[in-house]
PDB file of N, CA and C in Angstrom:
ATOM      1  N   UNK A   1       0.849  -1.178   0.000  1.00 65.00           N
ATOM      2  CA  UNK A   1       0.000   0.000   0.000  1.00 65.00           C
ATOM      3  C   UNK A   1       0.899   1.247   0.000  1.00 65.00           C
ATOM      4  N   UNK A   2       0.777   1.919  -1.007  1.00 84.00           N
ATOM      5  CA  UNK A   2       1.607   3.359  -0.606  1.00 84.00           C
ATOM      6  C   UNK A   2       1.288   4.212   0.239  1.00 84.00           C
ATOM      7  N   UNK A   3       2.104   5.161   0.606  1.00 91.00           N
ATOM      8  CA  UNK A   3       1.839   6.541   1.828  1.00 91.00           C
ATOM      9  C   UNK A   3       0.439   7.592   0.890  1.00 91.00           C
ATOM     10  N   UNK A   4      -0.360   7.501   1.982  1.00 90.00           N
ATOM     11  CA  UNK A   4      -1.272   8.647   1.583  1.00 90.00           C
ATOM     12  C   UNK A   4      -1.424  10.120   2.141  1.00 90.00           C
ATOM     13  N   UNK A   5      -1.140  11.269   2.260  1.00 94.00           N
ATOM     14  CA  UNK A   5      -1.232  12.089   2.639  1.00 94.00           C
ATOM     15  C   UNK A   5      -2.658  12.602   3.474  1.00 94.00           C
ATOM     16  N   UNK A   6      -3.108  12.544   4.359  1.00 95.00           N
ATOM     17  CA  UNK A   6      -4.272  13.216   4.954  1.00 95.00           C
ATOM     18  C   UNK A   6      -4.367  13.299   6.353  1.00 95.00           C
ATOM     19  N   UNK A   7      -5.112  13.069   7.153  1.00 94.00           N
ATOM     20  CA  UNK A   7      -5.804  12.979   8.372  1.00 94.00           C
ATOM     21  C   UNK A   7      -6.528  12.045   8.734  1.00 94.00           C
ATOM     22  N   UNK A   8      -6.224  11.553  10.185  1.00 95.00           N
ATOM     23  CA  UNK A   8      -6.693  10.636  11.153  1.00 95.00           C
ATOM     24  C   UNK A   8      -7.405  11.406  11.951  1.00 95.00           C
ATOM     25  N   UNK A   9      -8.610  10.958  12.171  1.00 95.00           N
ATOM     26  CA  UNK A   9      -9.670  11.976  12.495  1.00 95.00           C
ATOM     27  C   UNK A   9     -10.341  11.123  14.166  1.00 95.00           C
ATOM     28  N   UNK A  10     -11.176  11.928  14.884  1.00 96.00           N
ATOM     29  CA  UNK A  10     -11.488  11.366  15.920  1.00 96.00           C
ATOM     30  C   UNK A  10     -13.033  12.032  16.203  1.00 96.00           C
ATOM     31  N   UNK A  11     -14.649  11.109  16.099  1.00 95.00           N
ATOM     32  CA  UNK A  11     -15.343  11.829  15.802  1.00 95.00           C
ATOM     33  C   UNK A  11     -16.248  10.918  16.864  1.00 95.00           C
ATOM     34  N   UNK A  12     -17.429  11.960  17.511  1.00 95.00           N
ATOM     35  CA  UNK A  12     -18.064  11.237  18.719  1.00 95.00           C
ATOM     36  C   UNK A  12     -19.763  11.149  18.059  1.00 95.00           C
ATOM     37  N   UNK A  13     -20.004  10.211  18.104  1.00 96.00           N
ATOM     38  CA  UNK A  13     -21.456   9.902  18.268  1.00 96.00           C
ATOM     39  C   UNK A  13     -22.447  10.075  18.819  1.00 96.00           C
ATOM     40  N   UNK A  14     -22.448  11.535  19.138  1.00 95.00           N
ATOM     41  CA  UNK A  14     -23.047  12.334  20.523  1.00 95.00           C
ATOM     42  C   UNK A  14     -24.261  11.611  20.912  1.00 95.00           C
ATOM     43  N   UNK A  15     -24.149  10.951  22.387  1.00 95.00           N
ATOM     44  CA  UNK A  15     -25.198  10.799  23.084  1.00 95.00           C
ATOM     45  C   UNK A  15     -25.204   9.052  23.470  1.00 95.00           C
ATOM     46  N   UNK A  16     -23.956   8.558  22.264  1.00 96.00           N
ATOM     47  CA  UNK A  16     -23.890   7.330  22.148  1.00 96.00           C
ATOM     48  C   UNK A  16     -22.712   6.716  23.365  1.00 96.00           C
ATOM     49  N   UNK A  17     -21.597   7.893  23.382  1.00 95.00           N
ATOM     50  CA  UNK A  17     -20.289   6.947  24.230  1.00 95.00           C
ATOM     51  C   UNK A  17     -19.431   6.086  22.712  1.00 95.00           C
ATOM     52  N   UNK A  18     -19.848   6.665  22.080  1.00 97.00           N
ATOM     53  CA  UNK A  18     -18.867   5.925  20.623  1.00 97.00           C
ATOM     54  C   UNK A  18     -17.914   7.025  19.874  1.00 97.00           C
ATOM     55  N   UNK A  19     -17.123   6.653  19.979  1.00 97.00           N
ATOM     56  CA  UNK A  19     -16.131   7.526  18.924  1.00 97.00           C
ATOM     57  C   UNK A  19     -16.162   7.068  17.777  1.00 97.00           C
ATOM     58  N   UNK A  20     -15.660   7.186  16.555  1.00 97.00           N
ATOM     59  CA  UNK A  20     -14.827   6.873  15.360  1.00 97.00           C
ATOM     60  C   UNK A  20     -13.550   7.177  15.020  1.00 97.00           C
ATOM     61  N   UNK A  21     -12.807   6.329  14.814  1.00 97.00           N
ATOM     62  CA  UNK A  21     -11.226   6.403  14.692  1.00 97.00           C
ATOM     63  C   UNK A  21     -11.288   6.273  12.626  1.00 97.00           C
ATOM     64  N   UNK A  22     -10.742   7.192  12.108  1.00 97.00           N
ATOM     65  CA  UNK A  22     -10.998   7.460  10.866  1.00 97.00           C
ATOM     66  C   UNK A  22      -9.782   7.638   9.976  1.00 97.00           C
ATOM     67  N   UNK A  23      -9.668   7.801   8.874  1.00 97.00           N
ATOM     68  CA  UNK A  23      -8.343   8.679   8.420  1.00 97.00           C
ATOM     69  C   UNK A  23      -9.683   9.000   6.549  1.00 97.00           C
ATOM     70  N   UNK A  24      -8.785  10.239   6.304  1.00 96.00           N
ATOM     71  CA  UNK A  24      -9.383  10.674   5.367  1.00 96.00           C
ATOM     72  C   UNK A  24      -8.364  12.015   4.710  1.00 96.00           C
ATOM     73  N   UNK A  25      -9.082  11.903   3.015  1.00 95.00           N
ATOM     74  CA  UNK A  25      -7.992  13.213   2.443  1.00 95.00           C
ATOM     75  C   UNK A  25      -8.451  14.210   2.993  1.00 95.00           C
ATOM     76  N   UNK A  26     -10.590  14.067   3.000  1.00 95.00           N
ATOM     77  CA  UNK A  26     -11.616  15.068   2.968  1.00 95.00           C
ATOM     78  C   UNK A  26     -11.879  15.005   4.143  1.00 95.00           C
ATOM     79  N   UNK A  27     -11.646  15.215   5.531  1.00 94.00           N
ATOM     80  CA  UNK A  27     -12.380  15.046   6.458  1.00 94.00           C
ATOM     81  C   UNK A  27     -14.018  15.684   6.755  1.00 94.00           C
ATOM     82  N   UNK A  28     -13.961  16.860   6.170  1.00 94.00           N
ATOM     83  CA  UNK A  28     -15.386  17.150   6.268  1.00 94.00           C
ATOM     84  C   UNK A  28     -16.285  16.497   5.386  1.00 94.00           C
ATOM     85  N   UNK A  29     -15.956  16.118   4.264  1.00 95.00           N
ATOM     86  CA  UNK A  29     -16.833  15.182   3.452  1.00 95.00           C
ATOM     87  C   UNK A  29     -16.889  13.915   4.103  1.00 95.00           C
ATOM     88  N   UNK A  30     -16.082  13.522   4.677  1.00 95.00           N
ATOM     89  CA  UNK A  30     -15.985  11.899   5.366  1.00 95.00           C
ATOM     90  C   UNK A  30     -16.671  12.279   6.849  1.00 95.00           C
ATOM     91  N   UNK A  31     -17.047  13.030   7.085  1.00 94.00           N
ATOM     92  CA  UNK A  31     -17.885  13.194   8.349  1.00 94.00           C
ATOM     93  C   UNK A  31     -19.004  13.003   8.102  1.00 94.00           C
ATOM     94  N   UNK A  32     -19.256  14.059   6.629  1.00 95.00           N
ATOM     95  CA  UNK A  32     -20.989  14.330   6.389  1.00 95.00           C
ATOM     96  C   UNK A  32     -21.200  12.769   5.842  1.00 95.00           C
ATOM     97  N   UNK A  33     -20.510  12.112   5.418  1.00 95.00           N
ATOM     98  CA  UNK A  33     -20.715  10.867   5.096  1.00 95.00           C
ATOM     99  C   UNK A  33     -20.896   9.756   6.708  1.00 95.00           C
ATOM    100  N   UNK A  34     -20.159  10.059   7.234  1.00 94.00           N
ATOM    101  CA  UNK A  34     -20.464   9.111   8.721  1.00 94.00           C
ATOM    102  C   UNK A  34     -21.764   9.776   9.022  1.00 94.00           C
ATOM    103  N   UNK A  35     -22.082  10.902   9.444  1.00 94.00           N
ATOM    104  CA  UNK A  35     -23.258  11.486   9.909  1.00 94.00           C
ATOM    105  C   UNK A  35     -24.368  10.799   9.459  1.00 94.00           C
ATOM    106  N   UNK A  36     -24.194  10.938   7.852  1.00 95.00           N
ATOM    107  CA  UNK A  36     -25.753  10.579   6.915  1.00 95.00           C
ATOM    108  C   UNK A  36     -25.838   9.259   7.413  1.00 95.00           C
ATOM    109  N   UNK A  37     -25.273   8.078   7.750  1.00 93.00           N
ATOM    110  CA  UNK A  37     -25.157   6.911   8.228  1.00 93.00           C
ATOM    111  C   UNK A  37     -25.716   6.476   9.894  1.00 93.00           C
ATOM    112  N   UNK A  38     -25.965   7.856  10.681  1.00 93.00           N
ATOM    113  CA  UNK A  38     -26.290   7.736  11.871  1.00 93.00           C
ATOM    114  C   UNK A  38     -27.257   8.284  12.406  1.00 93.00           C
ATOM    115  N   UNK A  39     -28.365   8.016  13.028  1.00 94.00           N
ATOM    116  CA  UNK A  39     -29.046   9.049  13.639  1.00 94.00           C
ATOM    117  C   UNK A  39     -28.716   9.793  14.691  1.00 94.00           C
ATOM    118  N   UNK A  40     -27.893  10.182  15.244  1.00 93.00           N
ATOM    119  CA  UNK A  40     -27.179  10.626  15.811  1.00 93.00           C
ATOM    120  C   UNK A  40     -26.197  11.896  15.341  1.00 93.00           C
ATOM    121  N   UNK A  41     -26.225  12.692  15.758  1.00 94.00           N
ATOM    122  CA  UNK A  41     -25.060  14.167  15.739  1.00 94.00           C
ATOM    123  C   UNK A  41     -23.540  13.638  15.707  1.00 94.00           C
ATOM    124  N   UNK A  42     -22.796  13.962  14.799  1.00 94.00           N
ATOM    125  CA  UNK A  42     -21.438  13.717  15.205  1.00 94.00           C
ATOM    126  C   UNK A  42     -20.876  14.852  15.325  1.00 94.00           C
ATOM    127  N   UNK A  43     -19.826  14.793  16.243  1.00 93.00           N
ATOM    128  CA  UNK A  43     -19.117  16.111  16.594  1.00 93.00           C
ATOM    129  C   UNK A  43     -17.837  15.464  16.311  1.00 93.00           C
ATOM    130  N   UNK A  44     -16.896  16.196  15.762  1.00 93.00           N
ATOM    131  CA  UNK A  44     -15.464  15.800  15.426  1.00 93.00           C
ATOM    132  C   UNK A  44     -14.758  16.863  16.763  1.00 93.00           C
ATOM    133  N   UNK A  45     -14.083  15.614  17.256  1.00 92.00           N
ATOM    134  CA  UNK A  45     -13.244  15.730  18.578  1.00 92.00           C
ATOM    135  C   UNK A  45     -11.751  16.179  18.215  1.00 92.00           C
ATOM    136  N   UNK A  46     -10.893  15.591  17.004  1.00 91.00           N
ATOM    137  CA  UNK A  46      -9.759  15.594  17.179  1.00 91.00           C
ATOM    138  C   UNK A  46      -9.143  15.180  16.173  1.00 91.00           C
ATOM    139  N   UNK A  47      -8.443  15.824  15.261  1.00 91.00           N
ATOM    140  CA  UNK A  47      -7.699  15.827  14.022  1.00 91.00           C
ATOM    141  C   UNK A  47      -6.462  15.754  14.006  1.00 91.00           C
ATOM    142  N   UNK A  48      -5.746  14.970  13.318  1.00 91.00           N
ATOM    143  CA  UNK A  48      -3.871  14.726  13.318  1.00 91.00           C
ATOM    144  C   UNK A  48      -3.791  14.657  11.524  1.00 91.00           C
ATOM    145  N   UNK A  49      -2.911  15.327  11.100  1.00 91.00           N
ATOM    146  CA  UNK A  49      -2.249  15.378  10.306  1.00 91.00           C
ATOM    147  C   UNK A  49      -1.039  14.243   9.788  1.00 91.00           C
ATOM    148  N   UNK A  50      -1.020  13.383   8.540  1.00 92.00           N
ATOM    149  CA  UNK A  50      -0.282  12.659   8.564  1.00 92.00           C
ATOM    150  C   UNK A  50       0.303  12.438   6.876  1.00 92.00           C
ATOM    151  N   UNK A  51       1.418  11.736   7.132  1.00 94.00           N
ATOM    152  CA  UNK A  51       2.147  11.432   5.425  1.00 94.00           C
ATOM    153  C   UNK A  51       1.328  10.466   5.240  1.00 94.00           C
ATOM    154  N   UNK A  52       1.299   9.565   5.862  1.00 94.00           N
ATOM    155  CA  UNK A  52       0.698   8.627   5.894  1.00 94.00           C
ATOM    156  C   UNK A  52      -0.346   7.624   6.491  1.00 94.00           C
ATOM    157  N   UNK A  53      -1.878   8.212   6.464  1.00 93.00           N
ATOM    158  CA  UNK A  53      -2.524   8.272   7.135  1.00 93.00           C
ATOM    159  C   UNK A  53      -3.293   6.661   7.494  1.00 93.00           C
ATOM    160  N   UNK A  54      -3.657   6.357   6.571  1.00 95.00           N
ATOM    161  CA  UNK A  54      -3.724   5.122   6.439  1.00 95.00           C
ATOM    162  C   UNK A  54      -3.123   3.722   7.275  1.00 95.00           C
ATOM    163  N   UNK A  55      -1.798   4.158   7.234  1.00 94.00           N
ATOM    164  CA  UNK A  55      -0.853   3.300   8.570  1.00 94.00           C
ATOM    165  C   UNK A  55      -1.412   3.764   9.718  1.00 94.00           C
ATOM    166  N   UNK A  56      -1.508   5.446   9.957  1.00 93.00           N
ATOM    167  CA  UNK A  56      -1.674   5.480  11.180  1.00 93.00           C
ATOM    168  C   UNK A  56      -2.590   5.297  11.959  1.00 93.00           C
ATOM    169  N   UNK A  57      -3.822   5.202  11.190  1.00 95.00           N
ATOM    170  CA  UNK A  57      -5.262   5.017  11.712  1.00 95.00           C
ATOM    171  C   UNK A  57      -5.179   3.781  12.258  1.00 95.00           C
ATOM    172  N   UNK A  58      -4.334   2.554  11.015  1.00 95.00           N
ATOM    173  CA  UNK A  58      -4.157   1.166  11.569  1.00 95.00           C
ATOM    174  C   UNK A  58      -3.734   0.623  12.849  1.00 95.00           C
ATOM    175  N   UNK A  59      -2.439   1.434  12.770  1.00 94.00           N
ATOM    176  CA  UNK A  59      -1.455   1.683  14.142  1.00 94.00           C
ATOM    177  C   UNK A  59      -2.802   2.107  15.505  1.00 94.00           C
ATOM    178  N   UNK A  60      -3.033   3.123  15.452  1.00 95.00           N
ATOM    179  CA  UNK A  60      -4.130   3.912  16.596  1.00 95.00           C
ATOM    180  C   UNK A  60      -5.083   2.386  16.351  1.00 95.00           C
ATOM    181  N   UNK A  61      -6.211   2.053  15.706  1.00 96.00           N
ATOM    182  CA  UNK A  61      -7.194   0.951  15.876  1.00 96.00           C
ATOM    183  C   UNK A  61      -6.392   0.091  16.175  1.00 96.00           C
ATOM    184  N   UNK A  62      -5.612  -0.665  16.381  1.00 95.00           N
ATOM    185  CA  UNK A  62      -4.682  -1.957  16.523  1.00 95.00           C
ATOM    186  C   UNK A  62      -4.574  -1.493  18.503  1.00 95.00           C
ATOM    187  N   UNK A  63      -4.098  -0.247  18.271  1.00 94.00           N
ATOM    188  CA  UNK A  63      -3.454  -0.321  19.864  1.00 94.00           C
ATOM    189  C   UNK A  63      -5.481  -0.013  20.704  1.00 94.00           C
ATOM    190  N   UNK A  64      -6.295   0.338  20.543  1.00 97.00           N
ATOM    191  CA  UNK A  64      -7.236  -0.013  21.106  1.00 97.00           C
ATOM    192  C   UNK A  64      -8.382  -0.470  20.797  1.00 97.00           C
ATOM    193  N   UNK A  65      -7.941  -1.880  20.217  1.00 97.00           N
ATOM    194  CA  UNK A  65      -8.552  -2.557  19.742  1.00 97.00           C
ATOM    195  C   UNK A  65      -9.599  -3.309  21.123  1.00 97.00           C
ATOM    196  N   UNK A  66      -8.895  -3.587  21.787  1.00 97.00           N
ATOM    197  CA  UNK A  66      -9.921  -4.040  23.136  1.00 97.00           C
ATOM    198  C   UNK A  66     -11.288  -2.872  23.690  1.00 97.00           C
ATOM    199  N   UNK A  67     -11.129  -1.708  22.916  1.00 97.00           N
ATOM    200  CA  UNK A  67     -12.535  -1.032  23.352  1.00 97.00           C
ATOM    201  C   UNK A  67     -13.528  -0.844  21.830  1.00 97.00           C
ATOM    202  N   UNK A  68     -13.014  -1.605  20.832  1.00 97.00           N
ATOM    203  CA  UNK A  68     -13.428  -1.450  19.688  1.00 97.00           C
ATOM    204  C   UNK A  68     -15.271  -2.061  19.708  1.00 97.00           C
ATOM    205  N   UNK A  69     -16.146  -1.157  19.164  1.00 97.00           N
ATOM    206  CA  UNK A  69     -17.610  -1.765  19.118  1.00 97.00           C
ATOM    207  C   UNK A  69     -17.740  -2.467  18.241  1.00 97.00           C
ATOM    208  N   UNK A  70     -16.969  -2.131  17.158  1.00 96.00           N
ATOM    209  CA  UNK A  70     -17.004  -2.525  15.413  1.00 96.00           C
ATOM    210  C   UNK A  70     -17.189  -1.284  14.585  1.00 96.00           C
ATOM    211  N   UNK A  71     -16.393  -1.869  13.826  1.00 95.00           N
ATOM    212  CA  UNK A  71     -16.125  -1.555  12.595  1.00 95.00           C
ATOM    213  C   UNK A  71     -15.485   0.255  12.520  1.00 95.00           C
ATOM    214  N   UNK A  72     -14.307   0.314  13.104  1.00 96.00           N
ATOM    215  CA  UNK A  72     -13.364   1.491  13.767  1.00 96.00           C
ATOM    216  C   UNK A  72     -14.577   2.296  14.635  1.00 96.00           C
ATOM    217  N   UNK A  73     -15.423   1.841  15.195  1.00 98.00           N
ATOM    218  CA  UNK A  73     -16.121   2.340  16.350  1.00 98.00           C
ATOM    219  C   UNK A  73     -15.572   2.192  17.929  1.00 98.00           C
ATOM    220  N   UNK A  74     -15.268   3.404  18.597  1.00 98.00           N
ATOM    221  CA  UNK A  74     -14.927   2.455  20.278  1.00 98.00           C
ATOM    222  C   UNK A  74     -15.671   2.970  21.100  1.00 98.00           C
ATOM    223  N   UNK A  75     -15.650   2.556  22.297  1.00 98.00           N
ATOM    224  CA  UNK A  75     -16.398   3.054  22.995  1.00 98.00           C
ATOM    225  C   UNK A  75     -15.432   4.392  24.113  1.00 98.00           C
ATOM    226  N   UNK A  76     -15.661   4.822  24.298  1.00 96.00           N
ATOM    227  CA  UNK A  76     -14.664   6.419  24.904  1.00 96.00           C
ATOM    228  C   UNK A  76     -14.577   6.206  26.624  1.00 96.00           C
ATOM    229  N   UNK A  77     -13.487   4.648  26.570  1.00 97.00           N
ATOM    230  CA  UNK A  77     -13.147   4.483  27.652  1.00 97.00           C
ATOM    231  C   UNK A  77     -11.678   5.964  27.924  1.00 97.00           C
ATOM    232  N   UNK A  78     -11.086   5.551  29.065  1.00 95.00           N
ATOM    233  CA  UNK A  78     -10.120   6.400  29.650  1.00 95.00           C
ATOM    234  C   UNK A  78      -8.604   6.062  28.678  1.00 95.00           C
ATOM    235  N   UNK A  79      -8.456   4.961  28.018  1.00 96.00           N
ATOM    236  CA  UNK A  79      -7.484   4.721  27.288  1.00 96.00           C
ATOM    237  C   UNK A  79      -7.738   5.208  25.609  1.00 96.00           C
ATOM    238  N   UNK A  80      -8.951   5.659  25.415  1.00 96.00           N
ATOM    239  CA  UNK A  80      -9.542   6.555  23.900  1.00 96.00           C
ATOM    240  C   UNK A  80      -9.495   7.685  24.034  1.00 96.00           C
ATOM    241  N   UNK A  81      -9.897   7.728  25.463  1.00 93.00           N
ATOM    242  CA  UNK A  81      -9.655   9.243  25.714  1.00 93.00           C
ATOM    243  C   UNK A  81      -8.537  10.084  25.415  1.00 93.00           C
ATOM    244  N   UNK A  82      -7.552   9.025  26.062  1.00 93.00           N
ATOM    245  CA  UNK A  82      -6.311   9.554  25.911  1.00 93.00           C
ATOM    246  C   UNK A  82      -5.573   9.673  24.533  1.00 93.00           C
ATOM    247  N   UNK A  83      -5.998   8.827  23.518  1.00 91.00           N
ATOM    248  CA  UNK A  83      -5.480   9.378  22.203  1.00 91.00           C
ATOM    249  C   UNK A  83      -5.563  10.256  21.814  1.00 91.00           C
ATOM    250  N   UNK A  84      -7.359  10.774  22.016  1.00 89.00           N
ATOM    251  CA  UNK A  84      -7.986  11.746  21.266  1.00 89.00           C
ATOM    252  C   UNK A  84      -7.424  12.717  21.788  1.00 89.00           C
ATOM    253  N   UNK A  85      -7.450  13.205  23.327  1.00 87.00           N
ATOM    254  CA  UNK A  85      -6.252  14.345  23.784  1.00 87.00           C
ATOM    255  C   UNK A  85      -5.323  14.951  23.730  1.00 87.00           C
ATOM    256  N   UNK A  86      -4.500  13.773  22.755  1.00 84.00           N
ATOM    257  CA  UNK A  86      -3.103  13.260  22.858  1.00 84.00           C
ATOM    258  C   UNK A  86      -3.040  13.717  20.810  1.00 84.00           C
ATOM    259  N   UNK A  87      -3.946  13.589  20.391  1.00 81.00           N
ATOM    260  CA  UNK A  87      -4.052  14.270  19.343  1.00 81.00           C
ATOM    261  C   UNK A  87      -4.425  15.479  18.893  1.00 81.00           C
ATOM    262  N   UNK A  88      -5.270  15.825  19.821  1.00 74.00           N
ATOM    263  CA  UNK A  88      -5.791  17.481  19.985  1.00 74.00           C
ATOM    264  C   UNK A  88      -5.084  18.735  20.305  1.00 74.00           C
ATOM    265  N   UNK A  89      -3.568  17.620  21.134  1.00 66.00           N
ATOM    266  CA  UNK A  89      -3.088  18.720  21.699  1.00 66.00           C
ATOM    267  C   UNK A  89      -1.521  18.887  20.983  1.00 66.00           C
ATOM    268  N   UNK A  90      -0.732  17.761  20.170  1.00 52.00           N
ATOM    269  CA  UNK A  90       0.028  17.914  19.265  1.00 52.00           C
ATOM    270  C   UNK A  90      -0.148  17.890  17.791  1.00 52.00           C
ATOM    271  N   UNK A  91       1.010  17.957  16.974  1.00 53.00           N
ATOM    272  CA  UNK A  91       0.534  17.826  15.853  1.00 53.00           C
ATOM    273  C   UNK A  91       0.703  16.689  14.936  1.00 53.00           C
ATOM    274  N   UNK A  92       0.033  15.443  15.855  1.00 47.00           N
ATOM    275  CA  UNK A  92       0.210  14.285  15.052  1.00 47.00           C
ATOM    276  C   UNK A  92       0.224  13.286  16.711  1.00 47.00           C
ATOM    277  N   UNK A  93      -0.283  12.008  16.658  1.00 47.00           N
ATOM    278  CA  UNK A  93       0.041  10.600  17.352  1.00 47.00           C
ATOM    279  C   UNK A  93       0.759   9.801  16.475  1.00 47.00           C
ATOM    280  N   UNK A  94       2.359   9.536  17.398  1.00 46.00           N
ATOM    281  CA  UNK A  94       2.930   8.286  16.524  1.00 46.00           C
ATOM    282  C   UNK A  94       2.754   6.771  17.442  1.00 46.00           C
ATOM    283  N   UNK A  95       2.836   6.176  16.955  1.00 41.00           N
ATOM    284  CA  UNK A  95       2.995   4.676  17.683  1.00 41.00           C
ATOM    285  C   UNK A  95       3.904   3.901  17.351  1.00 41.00           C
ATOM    286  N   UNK A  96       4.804   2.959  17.923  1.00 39.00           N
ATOM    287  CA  UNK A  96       5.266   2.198  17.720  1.00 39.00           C
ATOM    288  C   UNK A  96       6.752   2.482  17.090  1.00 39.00           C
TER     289      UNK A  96
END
């Protein structure tokens, strides 16, 4: 798979306790696209910038995979929390 340039995105399912762990070129188009899919409000929590976004989303879902609901859904335990923070507040999460 080659390096893609975009964003790993972090978006809440207001009302649900679900995040989405994402990566995208378009993030606002890839929202309005999660949204139309939910009855539910999404609010985008937390954006990282990446060369290669694609790995990193993998990397981030892999490491909390134990709070995963399905299908890059988690639930916004204290260890999701901390990514999304942890992304909000630099410019980029690396792993590994």
């Amino acid at each position: 798979m080659r390096k893609l340039s975009g964003h790993v995105y972090f978006a809440l399912a207001v009302g649900t306790g679900l995040v989405k762990v994402g990566w995208s070129t378009d993030v606002a188009s890839r929202l309005r696209a999660v949204a139309s899919e939910l009855p539910h409000k999404v609010a985008l929590l937390a954006i990282t910038p990446s060369d290669d976004c694609q790995k990193l989303c993998t990397e981030i879902r892999e490491r909390l995979a134990s709070n995963e609901k399905i299908n890059g859904w988690f639930w916004l335990t204290e260890e999701v929390e901390k990514v999304v923070v942890d992304a909000s507040r630099i410019d980029g999460v690396q792993f590994g």
